[in-house]
Short mmCIF file of C-alpha atoms in Angstrom, two decimals:
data_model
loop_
_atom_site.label_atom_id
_atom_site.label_comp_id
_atom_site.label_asym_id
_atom_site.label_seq_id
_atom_site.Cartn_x
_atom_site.Cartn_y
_atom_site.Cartn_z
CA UNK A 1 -15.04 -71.66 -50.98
CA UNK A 2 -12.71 -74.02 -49.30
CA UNK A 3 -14.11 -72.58 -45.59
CA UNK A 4 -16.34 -75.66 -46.28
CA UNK A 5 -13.99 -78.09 -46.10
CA UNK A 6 -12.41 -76.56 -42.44
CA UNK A 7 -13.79 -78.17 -39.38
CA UNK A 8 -15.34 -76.27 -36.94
CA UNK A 9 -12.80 -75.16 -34.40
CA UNK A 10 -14.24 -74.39 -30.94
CA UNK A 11 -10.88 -74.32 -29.13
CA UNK A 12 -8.47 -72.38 -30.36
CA UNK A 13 -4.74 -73.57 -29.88
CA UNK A 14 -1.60 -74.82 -31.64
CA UNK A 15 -2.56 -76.85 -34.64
CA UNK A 16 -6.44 -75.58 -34.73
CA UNK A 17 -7.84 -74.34 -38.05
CA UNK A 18 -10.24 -71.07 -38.04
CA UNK A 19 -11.56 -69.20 -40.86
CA UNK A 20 -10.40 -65.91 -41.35
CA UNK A 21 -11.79 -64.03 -44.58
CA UNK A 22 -13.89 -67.29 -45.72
CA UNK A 23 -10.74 -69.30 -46.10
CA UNK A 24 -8.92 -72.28 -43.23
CA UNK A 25 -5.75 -70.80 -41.34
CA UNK A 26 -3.93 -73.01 -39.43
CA UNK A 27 -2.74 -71.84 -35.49
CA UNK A 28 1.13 -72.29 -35.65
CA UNK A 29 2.01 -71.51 -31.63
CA UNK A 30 5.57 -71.92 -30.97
CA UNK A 31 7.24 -70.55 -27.92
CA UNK A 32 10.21 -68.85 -30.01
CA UNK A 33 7.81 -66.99 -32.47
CA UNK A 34 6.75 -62.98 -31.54
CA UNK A 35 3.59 -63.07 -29.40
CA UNK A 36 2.04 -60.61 -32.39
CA UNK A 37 -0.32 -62.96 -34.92
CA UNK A 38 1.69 -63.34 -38.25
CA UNK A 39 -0.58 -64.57 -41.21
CA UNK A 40 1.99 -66.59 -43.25
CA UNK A 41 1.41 -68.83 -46.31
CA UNK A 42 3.01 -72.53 -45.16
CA UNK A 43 3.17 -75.48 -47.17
CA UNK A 44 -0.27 -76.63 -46.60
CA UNK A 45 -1.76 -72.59 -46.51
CA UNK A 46 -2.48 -70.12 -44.93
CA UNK A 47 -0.78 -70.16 -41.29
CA UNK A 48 -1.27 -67.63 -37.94
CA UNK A 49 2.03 -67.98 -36.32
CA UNK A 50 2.63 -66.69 -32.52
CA UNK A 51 4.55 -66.82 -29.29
CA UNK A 52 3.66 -66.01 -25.66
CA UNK A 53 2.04 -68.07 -23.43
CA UNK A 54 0.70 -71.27 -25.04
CA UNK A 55 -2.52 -71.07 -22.46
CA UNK A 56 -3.20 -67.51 -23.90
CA UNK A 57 -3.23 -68.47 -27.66
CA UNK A 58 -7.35 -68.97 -28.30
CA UNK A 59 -7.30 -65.14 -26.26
CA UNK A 60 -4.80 -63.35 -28.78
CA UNK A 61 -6.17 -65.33 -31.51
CA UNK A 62 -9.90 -63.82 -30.90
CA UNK A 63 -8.26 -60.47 -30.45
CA UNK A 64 -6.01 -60.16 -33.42
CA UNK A 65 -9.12 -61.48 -36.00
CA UNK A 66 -11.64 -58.71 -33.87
CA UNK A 67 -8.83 -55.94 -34.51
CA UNK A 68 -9.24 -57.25 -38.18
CA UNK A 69 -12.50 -57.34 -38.09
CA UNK A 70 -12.76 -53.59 -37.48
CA UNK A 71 -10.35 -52.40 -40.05
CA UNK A 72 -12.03 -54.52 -42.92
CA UNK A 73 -15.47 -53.66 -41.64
CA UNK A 74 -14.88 -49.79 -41.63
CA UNK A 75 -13.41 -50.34 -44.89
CA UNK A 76 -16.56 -52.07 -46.20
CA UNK A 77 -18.76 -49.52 -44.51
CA UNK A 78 -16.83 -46.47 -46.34
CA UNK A 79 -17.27 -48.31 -49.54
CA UNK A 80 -21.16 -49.00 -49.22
CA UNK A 81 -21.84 -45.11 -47.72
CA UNK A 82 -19.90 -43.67 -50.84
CA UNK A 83 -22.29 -45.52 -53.21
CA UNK A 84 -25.36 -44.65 -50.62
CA UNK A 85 -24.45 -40.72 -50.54
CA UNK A 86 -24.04 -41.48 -46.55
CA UNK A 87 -21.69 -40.12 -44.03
CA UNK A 88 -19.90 -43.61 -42.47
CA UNK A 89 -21.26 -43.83 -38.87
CA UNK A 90 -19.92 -45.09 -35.87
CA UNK A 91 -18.56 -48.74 -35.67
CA UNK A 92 -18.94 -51.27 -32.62
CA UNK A 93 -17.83 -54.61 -32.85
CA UNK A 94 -19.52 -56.97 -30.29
CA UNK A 95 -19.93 -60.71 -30.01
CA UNK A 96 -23.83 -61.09 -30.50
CA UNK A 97 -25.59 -64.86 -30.45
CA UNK A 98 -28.14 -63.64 -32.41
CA UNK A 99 -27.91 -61.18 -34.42
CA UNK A 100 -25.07 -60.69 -37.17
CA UNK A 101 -25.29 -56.81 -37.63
CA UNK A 102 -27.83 -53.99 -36.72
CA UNK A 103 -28.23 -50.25 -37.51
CA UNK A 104 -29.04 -48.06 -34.82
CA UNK A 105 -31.64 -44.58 -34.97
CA UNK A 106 -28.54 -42.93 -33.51
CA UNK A 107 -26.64 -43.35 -36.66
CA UNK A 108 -23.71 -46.89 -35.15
CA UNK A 109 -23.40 -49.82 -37.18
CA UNK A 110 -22.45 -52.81 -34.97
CA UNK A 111 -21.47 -56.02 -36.48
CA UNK A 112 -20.26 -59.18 -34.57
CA UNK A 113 -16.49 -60.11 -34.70
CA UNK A 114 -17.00 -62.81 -36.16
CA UNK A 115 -18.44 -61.87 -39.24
CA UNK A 116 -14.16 -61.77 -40.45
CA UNK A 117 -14.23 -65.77 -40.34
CA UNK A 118 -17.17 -65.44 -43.41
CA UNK A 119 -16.40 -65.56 -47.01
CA UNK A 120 -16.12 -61.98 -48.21
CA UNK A 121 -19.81 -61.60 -50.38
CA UNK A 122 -21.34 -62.92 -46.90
CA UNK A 123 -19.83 -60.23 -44.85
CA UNK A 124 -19.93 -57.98 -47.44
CA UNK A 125 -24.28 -58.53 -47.84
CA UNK A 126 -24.66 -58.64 -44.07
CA UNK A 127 -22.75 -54.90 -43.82
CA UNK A 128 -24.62 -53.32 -47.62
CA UNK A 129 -27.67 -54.84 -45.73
CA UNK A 130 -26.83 -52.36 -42.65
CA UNK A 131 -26.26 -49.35 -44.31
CA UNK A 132 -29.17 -49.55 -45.99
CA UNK A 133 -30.93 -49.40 -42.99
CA UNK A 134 -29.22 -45.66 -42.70
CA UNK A 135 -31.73 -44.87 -45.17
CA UNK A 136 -35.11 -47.07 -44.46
CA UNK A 137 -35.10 -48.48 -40.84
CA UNK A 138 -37.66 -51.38 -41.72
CA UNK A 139 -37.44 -54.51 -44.02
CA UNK A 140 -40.02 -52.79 -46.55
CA UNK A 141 -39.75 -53.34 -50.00
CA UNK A 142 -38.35 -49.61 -50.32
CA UNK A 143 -35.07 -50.87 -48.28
CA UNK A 144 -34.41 -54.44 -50.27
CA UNK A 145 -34.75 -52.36 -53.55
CA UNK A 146 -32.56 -50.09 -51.73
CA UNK A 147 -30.21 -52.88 -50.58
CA UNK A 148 -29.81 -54.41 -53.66
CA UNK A 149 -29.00 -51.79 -55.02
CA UNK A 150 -26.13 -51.23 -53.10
CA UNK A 151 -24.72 -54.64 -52.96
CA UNK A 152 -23.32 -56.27 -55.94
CA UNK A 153 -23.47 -59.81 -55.06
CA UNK A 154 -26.68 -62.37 -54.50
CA UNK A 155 -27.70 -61.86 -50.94
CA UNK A 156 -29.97 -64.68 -50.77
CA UNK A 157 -27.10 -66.70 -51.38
CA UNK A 158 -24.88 -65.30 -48.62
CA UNK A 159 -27.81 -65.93 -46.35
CA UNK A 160 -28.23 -69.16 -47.11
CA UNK A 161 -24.37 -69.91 -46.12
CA UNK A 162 -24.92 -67.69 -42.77
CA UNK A 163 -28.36 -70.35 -42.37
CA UNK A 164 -25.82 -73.52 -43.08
CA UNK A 165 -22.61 -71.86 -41.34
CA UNK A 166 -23.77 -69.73 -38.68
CA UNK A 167 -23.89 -71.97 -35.76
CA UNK A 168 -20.27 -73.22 -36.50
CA UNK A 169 -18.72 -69.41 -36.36
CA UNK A 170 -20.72 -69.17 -33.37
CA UNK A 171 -18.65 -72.11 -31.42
CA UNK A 172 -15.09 -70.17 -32.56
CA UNK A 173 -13.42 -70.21 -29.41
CA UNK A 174 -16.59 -70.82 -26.87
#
């Protein structure tokens, strides 16, 4: 993807670029524009265009791409429970440093924020790999039969990029 070619951004202001769904957006802050994130295609891609105050932009950036995050996780979720026969649990979105995703005994998926800046098959394999835990809560060979299963891409390859990538997602506006 061209996520590859985006630098890491660990501040988040005017004229930073960030991943958002695997691909680089550029921060367009300009004190006339709304103060709600606008994803916009400019001349050189994909743009996030807002107002407010210019010292609050890495804050409402973080917040808009976590309310994202939650709205294209729970749609991934519902997708992967349909083909699992599963009831969609609850959803928490955190900001973990070390852990991607986890399943809980008490039936809550919680996946970090950040997850939104991947490609879409990386996401994707982290959340298949966290509803199969709704059905085998170990890493036996019963739940990666049951994982692949359920996800339609090569997860070995999406952990590979998480390996090579991970760290840099991590920085995102530390």
């Amino acid at each position: 993807t061209r996520f590859e070619t985006a630098p890491a951004a660990a501040r988040l202001g005017h004229g930073a670029i960030i991943a958002f769904v695997g691909e680089p957006h550029r921060i367009v802050w300009s004190d006339t524009n709304s103060r709600r994130v606008r994803r916009l295609e400019g001349f050189d891609g994909t743009e996030l265009h807002l107002g407010g105050p210019e010292e609050l932009v890495g804050q409402r950036i973080v917040r808009w791409m976590r309310d994202e995050a939650r709205s294209v996780f729970a749609s991934d979720i519902s997708e992967y429970c349909g083909k699992a026969g599963e009831i969609p649990p609850q959803l928490a979105i955190g900001d973990p440093r070390s852990r991607w995703g986890s399943c809980s005994s008490r039936g809550t998926i919680s996946l970090s924020w950040r997850l939104i800046m991947a490609p879409a098959n990386v996401r994707r394999s982290v959340i298949a790999h966290e509803v199969a835990h709704m059905r085998h809560m170990d890493h036996s060979q019963a739940f990666y039969a049951w994982f692949e299963e359920l996800f339609e891409g090569d997860h070995r390859s999406a952990d590979r990029w998480l390996k090579t990538h991970g760290t840099a997602l991590q920085l995102v506006g530390r």
